[in-house]
Short mmCIF file of C-alpha atoms and ligand atoms in Angstrom, two decimals:
data_model
loop_
_atom_site.label_atom_id
_atom_site.label_comp_id
_atom_site.label_asym_id
_atom_site.label_seq_id
_atom_site.Cartn_x
_atom_site.Cartn_y
_atom_site.Cartn_z
CA MET A 622 0.00 0.00 0.00
CA SER A 623 1.97 2.98 1.32
CA GLU A 624 4.94 4.13 -0.72
CA PRO A 625 8.15 5.30 0.91
CA SER A 626 7.25 8.48 2.75
CA ASP A 627 9.98 10.56 1.10
CA ARG A 628 7.83 10.78 -2.03
CA THR A 629 6.73 14.30 -2.84
CA VAL A 630 3.95 15.32 -5.18
CA PRO A 631 4.01 19.05 -5.89
CA PHE A 632 0.67 20.63 -6.63
CA PHE A 633 1.91 21.38 -10.14
CA ASP A 634 5.33 20.37 -11.43
CA TYR A 635 6.24 23.29 -13.72
CA PRO A 636 9.61 21.92 -14.91
CA ALA A 637 7.88 18.67 -15.93
CA LEU A 638 5.68 20.57 -18.38
CA SER A 639 8.38 20.58 -21.06
CA ARG A 640 10.47 17.58 -19.98
CA ASN A 641 9.04 14.97 -22.34
CA ASP A 642 8.95 17.32 -25.34
CA GLU A 643 12.23 19.13 -24.89
CA GLN A 644 13.63 18.09 -28.26
CA GLN A 645 10.57 19.17 -30.24
CA LEU A 646 10.27 22.43 -28.32
CA VAL A 647 13.85 23.33 -29.09
CA GLU A 648 13.16 22.61 -32.74
CA ILE A 649 10.10 24.86 -32.71
CA PHE A 650 12.16 27.63 -31.12
CA ARG A 651 14.89 27.25 -33.73
CA ASP A 652 12.39 27.24 -36.58
CA ILE A 653 10.61 30.37 -35.34
CA CYS A 654 13.91 32.20 -34.83
CA ARG A 655 15.28 31.23 -38.24
CA ARG A 656 12.10 32.49 -39.87
CA GLY A 657 12.07 35.59 -37.68
CA ALA A 658 8.40 34.78 -37.18
CA TYR A 659 7.76 36.49 -33.86
CA ILE A 660 4.53 38.44 -34.17
CA SER A 661 1.20 37.50 -35.83
CA GLN A 662 2.61 35.01 -38.31
CA SER A 663 1.20 31.86 -39.92
CA ASP A 664 1.69 29.82 -36.73
CA MET A 665 -0.82 32.01 -34.91
CA ARG A 666 -3.33 31.96 -37.77
CA ASP A 667 -3.03 28.18 -38.23
CA PHE A 668 -3.44 27.60 -34.52
CA GLU A 669 -6.51 29.84 -34.46
CA GLN A 670 -8.14 27.83 -37.23
CA GLU A 671 -7.26 24.47 -35.72
CA LEU A 672 -8.58 25.49 -32.33
CA ALA A 673 -11.78 26.87 -33.87
CA ARG A 674 -12.33 23.49 -35.52
CA TYR A 675 -11.63 21.70 -32.24
CA VAL A 676 -14.27 23.63 -30.26
CA GLY A 677 -16.71 23.86 -33.15
CA ALA A 678 -16.75 27.65 -33.43
CA ARG A 679 -16.38 30.01 -36.39
CA TYR A 680 -13.59 32.15 -34.98
CA VAL A 681 -10.72 31.97 -32.54
CA LEU A 682 -8.46 34.97 -31.93
CA GLY A 683 -5.12 34.47 -30.21
CA MET A 684 -4.64 37.00 -27.44
CA ALA A 685 -1.87 37.83 -24.98
CA ASN A 686 -3.79 36.17 -22.11
CA ALA A 687 -7.34 35.32 -21.10
CA THR A 688 -7.76 38.45 -18.99
CA ASP A 689 -7.14 40.72 -21.98
CA ALA A 690 -9.27 38.41 -24.10
CA LEU A 691 -12.27 38.79 -21.80
CA HIS A 692 -11.71 42.52 -21.26
CA LEU A 693 -11.62 43.21 -24.99
CA ALA A 694 -14.59 40.89 -25.61
CA VAL A 695 -16.59 42.88 -23.04
CA ARG A 696 -15.65 46.09 -24.87
CA ALA A 697 -16.38 44.61 -28.30
CA ALA A 698 -19.83 43.63 -27.00
CA GLY A 699 -20.46 47.31 -26.31
CA ILE A 700 -20.59 46.95 -22.53
CA GLY A 701 -19.32 49.95 -20.60
CA ALA A 702 -20.13 52.81 -18.24
CA GLY A 703 -23.47 52.46 -16.44
CA ASP A 704 -23.81 48.75 -17.21
CA GLU A 705 -23.88 45.92 -14.68
CA VAL A 706 -22.54 42.45 -15.41
CA LEU A 707 -23.33 39.39 -13.26
CA PHE A 708 -20.62 36.86 -12.45
CA SER A 709 -20.10 34.07 -9.92
CA SER A 710 -17.96 35.27 -7.03
CA HIS A 711 -16.14 31.92 -7.05
CA THR A 712 -13.84 32.86 -9.92
CA MET A 713 -10.51 34.49 -10.55
CA VAL A 714 -10.54 38.24 -9.97
CA ALA A 715 -9.76 38.53 -13.70
CA THR A 716 -13.40 37.82 -14.60
CA ALA A 717 -14.54 40.89 -12.68
CA ALA A 718 -11.49 42.98 -13.65
CA ALA A 719 -12.33 42.48 -17.34
CA VAL A 720 -15.70 44.12 -16.65
CA ALA A 721 -14.31 46.87 -14.42
CA TYR A 722 -11.63 47.82 -16.97
CA ALA A 723 -14.32 48.19 -19.62
CA GLY A 724 -15.94 50.77 -17.31
CA ALA A 725 -18.89 48.61 -16.21
CA LYS A 726 -19.81 47.27 -12.78
CA PRO A 727 -19.15 43.58 -12.01
CA ILE A 728 -21.89 42.21 -9.70
CA PRO A 729 -21.01 38.99 -7.83
CA VAL A 730 -23.61 36.25 -7.33
CA GLU A 731 -23.66 32.94 -5.44
CA CYS A 732 -22.40 29.64 -6.74
CA GLY A 733 -24.24 26.34 -6.39
CA ALA A 734 -23.42 22.84 -5.18
CA ASP A 735 -21.13 22.19 -8.16
CA HIS A 736 -19.23 25.43 -7.35
CA LEU A 737 -20.37 27.10 -10.60
CA ILE A 738 -22.71 30.06 -11.05
CA GLU A 739 -26.16 29.19 -9.74
CA PRO A 740 -28.97 30.01 -12.23
CA ASP A 741 -31.48 30.31 -9.36
CA CYS A 742 -29.44 33.16 -7.86
CA LEU A 743 -29.13 35.10 -11.11
CA GLU A 744 -32.63 36.45 -11.43
CA GLU A 745 -32.71 38.20 -8.06
CA ALA A 746 -29.51 40.08 -9.01
CA ILE A 747 -30.90 41.45 -12.28
CA THR A 748 -31.64 45.19 -12.29
CA ALA A 749 -32.58 47.71 -14.98
CA ARG A 750 -28.84 48.25 -15.54
CA THR A 751 -27.90 44.60 -16.04
CA ARG A 752 -26.49 44.04 -19.52
CA ALA A 753 -24.75 40.66 -19.39
CA ILE A 754 -23.96 37.46 -17.51
CA ILE A 755 -20.45 35.98 -17.43
CA PRO A 756 -20.57 32.38 -16.21
CA THR A 757 -17.14 31.04 -15.29
CA GLN A 758 -16.79 27.48 -16.58
CA LEU A 759 -14.94 26.63 -13.39
CA ASN A 760 -12.58 23.74 -12.76
CA GLY A 761 -13.17 22.36 -16.27
CA ARG A 762 -16.94 21.99 -15.96
CA THR A 763 -19.51 23.86 -18.02
CA ALA A 764 -22.35 25.57 -16.14
CA LYS A 765 -26.02 24.71 -16.70
CA MET A 766 -26.06 26.73 -19.89
CA ASP A 767 -29.65 25.96 -20.90
CA ALA A 768 -30.97 27.64 -17.77
CA ILE A 769 -28.52 30.54 -18.09
CA MET A 770 -29.29 31.16 -21.77
CA GLU A 771 -33.01 31.03 -21.01
CA ILE A 772 -32.71 33.64 -18.26
CA ALA A 773 -30.53 35.83 -20.50
CA GLU A 774 -33.04 35.63 -23.33
CA ARG A 775 -36.01 36.40 -21.10
CA HIS A 776 -34.28 39.52 -19.72
CA GLY A 777 -32.56 40.61 -22.93
CA LEU A 778 -29.05 40.06 -21.56
CA LEU A 779 -25.83 39.13 -23.34
CA VAL A 780 -23.84 36.08 -22.27
CA LEU A 781 -20.05 36.06 -22.33
CA GLU A 782 -18.19 33.05 -20.95
CA ASP A 783 -15.05 32.88 -18.87
CA ALA A 784 -13.90 29.53 -20.24
CA ALA A 785 -10.30 30.09 -19.10
CA GLN A 786 -10.44 26.73 -17.28
CA ALA A 787 -12.65 24.78 -19.63
CA LEU A 788 -11.21 24.18 -23.10
CA GLY A 789 -12.97 21.09 -24.47
CA SER A 790 -15.46 20.84 -21.61
CA ARG A 791 -19.01 20.24 -22.88
CA TYR A 792 -22.58 20.75 -21.78
CA ARG A 793 -25.13 18.69 -23.71
CA GLY A 794 -22.49 17.98 -26.35
CA ARG A 795 -21.55 21.60 -26.94
CA CYS A 796 -18.15 23.04 -26.02
CA ALA A 797 -17.66 25.64 -23.30
CA GLY A 798 -16.94 28.95 -24.94
CA THR A 799 -19.43 28.50 -27.78
CA PHE A 800 -22.69 29.35 -25.97
CA GLY A 801 -22.32 33.07 -25.48
CA LEU A 802 -21.56 35.97 -27.79
CA ALA A 803 -17.85 35.53 -27.04
CA SER A 804 -15.65 33.78 -24.51
CA CYS A 805 -12.07 33.58 -23.31
CA VAL A 806 -9.68 30.64 -22.83
CA SER A 807 -6.32 30.75 -21.05
CA PHE A 808 -3.09 29.03 -22.06
CA TYR A 809 -1.29 29.87 -18.81
CA PRO A 810 1.20 27.03 -18.20
CA ALA A 811 -0.87 25.30 -15.50
CA LYS A 812 -4.06 25.42 -17.57
CA THR A 813 -5.13 22.21 -19.33
CA LEU A 814 -3.63 23.41 -22.63
CA GLY A 815 -0.69 25.38 -21.30
CA CYS A 816 2.00 27.19 -23.25
CA LEU A 817 5.40 28.24 -21.89
CA GLY A 818 4.37 31.70 -20.77
CA ASP A 819 1.22 33.78 -21.01
CA GLY A 820 -1.35 33.17 -23.71
CA GLY A 821 -5.08 33.18 -24.31
CA CYS A 822 -7.79 33.48 -26.93
CA VAL A 823 -11.30 34.63 -27.66
CA ILE A 824 -13.81 32.21 -29.15
CA THR A 825 -16.80 33.63 -30.99
CA ASN A 826 -19.32 32.75 -33.70
CA ASP A 827 -20.16 36.41 -34.26
CA GLU A 828 -18.51 38.04 -37.26
CA SER A 829 -18.91 41.59 -36.03
CA ILE A 830 -17.33 40.75 -32.64
CA TYR A 831 -14.55 38.96 -34.50
CA ARG A 832 -13.84 41.99 -36.69
CA LYS A 833 -13.84 44.38 -33.73
CA LEU A 834 -11.45 42.15 -31.79
CA CYS A 835 -9.03 41.91 -34.73
CA LEU A 836 -8.71 45.69 -34.38
CA LEU A 837 -8.73 45.90 -30.57
CA ARG A 838 -5.88 43.40 -30.11
CA ASP A 839 -3.67 45.17 -32.67
CA HIS A 840 -3.62 48.90 -31.88
CA GLY A 841 -6.95 49.44 -33.59
CA ARG A 842 -5.32 48.81 -36.99
CA ASP A 843 -6.86 47.03 -39.96
CA GLU A 844 -4.94 44.85 -42.47
CA ARG A 845 -3.73 47.95 -44.32
CA GLY A 846 -2.31 49.47 -41.14
CA GLU A 847 -5.02 52.11 -41.03
CA VAL A 848 -6.02 52.99 -37.47
CA ILE A 849 -9.79 52.57 -37.22
CA THR A 850 -10.27 52.86 -33.46
CA TRP A 851 -8.35 53.00 -30.16
CA GLY A 852 -6.83 49.60 -29.50
CA LEU A 853 -4.30 47.76 -27.38
CA ASN A 854 -1.41 45.43 -28.07
CA SER A 855 -2.74 42.06 -27.00
CA ARG A 856 -1.75 39.48 -29.61
CA LEU A 857 -0.87 35.87 -28.83
CA ASP A 858 2.89 35.54 -29.16
CA ASN A 859 3.71 33.65 -32.35
CA LEU A 860 6.23 31.39 -30.59
CA GLN A 861 3.59 30.44 -28.00
CA ALA A 862 1.13 29.82 -30.83
CA ALA A 863 3.61 27.45 -32.47
CA ILE A 864 4.03 25.58 -29.17
CA LEU A 865 0.26 25.37 -28.70
CA ARG A 866 -0.14 24.11 -32.27
CA PHE A 867 2.32 21.37 -31.48
CA LYS A 868 0.41 20.43 -28.31
CA LEU A 869 -3.15 20.59 -29.62
CA PRO A 870 -3.24 17.16 -31.36
CA ASN A 871 -2.43 15.48 -28.02
CA TYR A 872 -4.96 17.52 -26.09
CA PRO A 873 -7.72 14.86 -26.10
CA GLU A 874 -5.25 12.49 -24.42
CA THR A 875 -4.49 15.11 -21.79
CA ILE A 876 -8.18 15.37 -21.00
CA GLU A 877 -8.60 11.60 -20.86
CA ARG A 878 -5.69 11.31 -18.44
CA ARG A 879 -7.23 13.95 -16.19
CA ARG A 880 -10.59 12.18 -16.28
CA ALA A 881 -8.92 8.86 -15.42
CA ILE A 882 -7.31 10.49 -12.37
CA ALA A 883 -10.70 11.93 -11.36
CA ARG A 884 -12.21 8.44 -11.66
CA ARG A 885 -9.49 7.05 -9.39
CA TYR A 886 -9.99 9.82 -6.80
CA GLN A 887 -13.69 8.99 -6.85
CA GLN A 888 -13.06 5.27 -6.33
CA ARG A 889 -10.66 5.73 -3.46
CA LEU A 890 -12.03 8.81 -1.71
CA GLY A 891 -15.72 8.77 -2.61
CA ASP A 892 -16.92 7.12 0.62
CA LEU A 893 -14.69 8.91 3.11
CA PRO A 894 -16.55 10.84 5.81
CA GLY A 895 -16.01 14.59 5.97
CA LEU A 896 -15.20 14.97 2.27
CA VAL A 897 -17.34 16.07 -0.67
CA LEU A 898 -15.87 15.31 -4.09
CA PRO A 899 -16.67 17.00 -7.39
CA PRO A 900 -19.09 15.17 -9.70
CA ALA A 901 -17.39 12.07 -11.12
CA PRO A 902 -16.71 11.87 -14.87
CA ASP A 903 -19.81 10.56 -16.66
CA SER A 904 -21.96 10.90 -13.52
CA HIS A 905 -24.36 13.17 -15.41
CA PRO A 906 -25.19 12.80 -19.11
CA ASP A 907 -25.29 16.60 -19.65
CA HIS A 908 -21.73 17.21 -18.51
CA TYR A 909 -18.37 16.28 -19.99
CA ASP A 910 -15.82 17.69 -17.53
CA ILE A 911 -12.13 18.15 -18.36
CA PHE A 912 -10.89 18.55 -14.76
CA GLN A 913 -8.76 21.65 -14.95
CA ASN A 914 -8.93 21.30 -11.17
CA TYR A 915 -10.09 18.71 -8.68
CA GLU A 916 -11.80 20.84 -6.06
CA ILE A 917 -13.00 18.99 -2.99
CA GLU A 918 -14.78 20.18 0.14
CA ALA A 919 -13.39 19.05 3.47
CA ASP A 920 -14.86 19.48 6.97
CA ARG A 921 -11.36 19.94 8.38
CA ARG A 922 -9.79 21.56 5.36
CA ASP A 923 -6.86 23.30 7.05
CA ALA A 924 -5.90 20.22 9.08
CA LEU A 925 -6.06 18.03 5.97
CA ARG A 926 -3.95 20.51 4.04
CA ALA A 927 -1.28 20.63 6.76
CA TYR A 928 -1.32 16.82 7.05
CA LEU A 929 -0.75 16.43 3.31
CA GLN A 930 1.92 19.13 3.31
CA GLN A 931 3.86 17.22 6.00
CA ARG A 932 3.74 14.14 3.78
CA GLY A 933 4.97 15.93 0.69
CA VAL A 934 1.65 16.44 -1.08
CA GLY A 935 1.07 19.95 -2.39
CA THR A 936 -2.48 21.31 -2.42
CA LEU A 937 -3.91 24.72 -3.18
CA VAL A 938 -6.79 26.85 -1.98
CA GLN A 939 -8.07 28.54 -5.09
CA TRP A 940 -7.85 32.35 -5.36
CA GLY A 941 -5.88 32.57 -2.11
CA GLY A 942 -8.99 31.48 -0.18
CA LYS A 943 -11.32 34.37 -1.02
CA ALA A 944 -14.23 34.82 -3.37
CA VAL A 945 -13.95 38.01 -5.43
CA HIS A 946 -16.38 40.00 -3.25
CA GLN A 947 -14.31 39.15 -0.14
CA PHE A 948 -11.24 41.12 -1.27
CA GLN A 949 -11.44 44.30 0.82
CA GLY A 950 -9.56 46.35 -1.74
CA LEU A 951 -12.31 45.92 -4.31
CA GLY A 952 -14.87 47.70 -2.12
CA TYR A 953 -17.77 45.27 -2.27
CA ARG A 954 -20.21 45.55 0.61
CA ARG A 955 -22.17 42.48 -0.33
CA GLU A 956 -22.60 39.21 1.53
CA LEU A 957 -22.93 35.90 -0.25
CA PRO A 958 -23.38 33.48 2.68
CA ARG A 959 -23.39 30.26 0.64
CA THR A 960 -20.19 31.14 -1.17
CA GLU A 961 -18.54 32.35 2.03
CA ARG A 962 -19.39 29.09 3.86
CA LEU A 963 -18.11 27.10 0.91
CA PHE A 964 -14.80 28.99 0.94
CA GLN A 965 -14.04 27.61 4.43
CA ARG A 966 -14.09 24.13 2.96
CA LEU A 967 -12.50 24.26 -0.51
CA LEU A 968 -9.26 22.52 -1.39
CA LEU A 969 -7.61 21.61 -4.70
CA LEU A 970 -5.91 18.23 -4.88
CA PRO A 971 -3.12 17.76 -7.46
CA MET A 972 -4.80 17.23 -10.85
CA ASN A 973 -2.88 17.21 -14.10
CA GLN A 974 -1.68 14.89 -16.82
CA LEU A 975 1.89 14.91 -15.44
CA LEU A 976 0.91 12.89 -12.34
CA SER A 977 1.88 9.22 -12.35
CA ASP A 978 -0.40 6.43 -11.12
CA GLN A 979 1.93 6.07 -8.12
CA ASP A 980 1.55 9.78 -7.34
CA VAL A 981 -2.22 9.43 -7.34
CA GLU A 982 -2.17 6.30 -5.12
CA TYR A 983 0.21 8.05 -2.73
CA ILE A 984 -2.09 11.08 -2.46
CA CYS A 985 -5.10 8.82 -1.85
CA ASP A 986 -3.18 6.79 0.79
CA GLN A 987 -2.43 9.96 2.72
CA ILE A 988 -6.01 11.26 2.56
CA CYS A 989 -7.35 7.86 3.69
CA ALA A 990 -4.87 7.85 6.58
CA PHE A 991 -5.97 11.35 7.59
CA CYS A 992 -9.65 10.38 7.61
CA GLU A 993 -8.90 7.23 9.59
CA GLN A 994 -7.01 9.27 12.19
CA GLN A 995 -9.99 11.63 12.44
CA ALA A 996 -12.36 8.68 12.95
CA ILE A 997 -10.19 7.25 15.74
CA ARG A 998 -10.09 10.66 17.43
CA ARG A 999 -13.86 10.94 17.19
CA SER A 1000 -14.52 7.52 18.69
CA ALA A 1001 -12.00 8.18 21.51
CA ALA A 1002 -13.69 11.46 22.39
C1 LIG B 2480 -6.59 31.55 -15.39
C2 LIG B 2480 -7.90 32.25 -15.33
C3 LIG B 2480 -8.09 33.52 -15.89
C4 LIG B 2480 -6.99 34.36 -16.41
O1 LIG B 2480 -6.25 33.78 -17.43
P1 LIG B 2480 -4.88 34.49 -17.87
O2 LIG B 2480 -4.57 33.84 -19.18
O3 LIG B 2480 -3.87 34.19 -16.82
O4 LIG B 2480 -5.15 35.94 -18.00
C5 LIG B 2480 -9.37 34.05 -15.88
N1 LIG B 2480 -10.39 33.38 -15.34
C6 LIG B 2480 -10.24 32.17 -14.79
C7 LIG B 2480 -11.43 31.46 -14.23
C8 LIG B 2480 -8.99 31.57 -14.75
O5 LIG B 2480 -8.85 30.38 -14.15
#
C-alpha cells in the first residue's frame, strides 16, 4: 500500500511541463527564430483555425492572455459605463477585472453545489442596468447553460463566458466557450492546454465581434495598417502559438488522463466521511468535464492541508482562499453566505496529466490515513 514516505507530489510540477517534449520544443524555437516569425505570423493563424475546428466555433483569436481576451470581448460587446454584469464570485478576480476595466460594474452572485454560477441566484440580481452574464466554466466543468441562456433571453441580456479553465469541456455535447456571444480561454502554463508563458484566446461565432477584436488586439489597426479605433497590443505571441499548435493534437489524451485520475480519486475517496468530491466523470449525461482542477470540500480543510503538506503532497486553496467580493480592496459591501461558507471548505488536490499512477495512489493513501485518524479521534472522544 503505502509508498516510501519521502515521495513528494508538488501541486503542479512546472519543470515537468516541457520535460518529455524538450527536443521538439527546441526545434520549434529554432524554426521560429530562423524564420524571424515572432509576431502575428502563420503559426498564430493556423493555430486559431485548428482550435476553432476543435471547439466547433467560427472564430478563434489568439490574445496575450485570457484576462485581456475577456476585457476586450466585453468592450467589443459594447458593454461599458453604467452597465452591470453578473458573475459568480467563485472565480478568478480577472473575470470581474475584465468588466471593471471596460468601465462597467461587475456584480457577484452565489455559486451552487457544483461550485459554478447558480442560475437560481441570477434572477434576483438582475436590475434595470444589467447588460450581461459571465458564467465562469470553473474547474473544467460547463455551467447549466440551458438555464442561463433562457434567463438571459427572457431579460434581454448578453452572455459572455469565462472559459479560461474549460477548453474542451461540454454541456449537452456543446463546447464551453461557444454558448455566449464571445468567450475567453487561457493558455497559462498550469491550464489544461498550457503554453510556456502567457497566452489566451477569444472564441466567438459572431462576425462583427470577431472583426472588432481583430482591431482591438492590434492597436486598432486594420490589415492595411489604417487605425480605425483605439486599441491595445494584445496578440498571442507567435512562438507560444507554435508551441500550442504542437500540443493541440495530443490535447484529447491530456483530457482523458485527467478524467482517469478523477475516476481514481472517486473510487478511493468517494466514501470517506467529511469529504465532498466534485461530480465524477460521466456521472451526469449533460456534462463532460475536463478537470482543470479537482476541487473537494473538506470538513477539516486546514488540518487536511497541513497533514498532506507534511507528507509531501502539495495542495492549493483557489484564489488565495477568497471569493472576489471578499477582497477588501475591491470595495464590495455584499454578503454571499453560501459562497462564504463554501470557501471555508474548498481545497484543490493535485490534478494534471503529469501525475503518475503512483503519485495518485500516494495522495489517496495519505487522505485515507488522515480520515482514519480523524475517525479514531472521534470515537475516543
Ligand atoms: C486563469 C484564469 C483567468 C486568467 O487567465 P490568464 O490567461 O492568466 O489571463 C481568468 N479566469 C479564470 C477562471 C482563470 O482560471
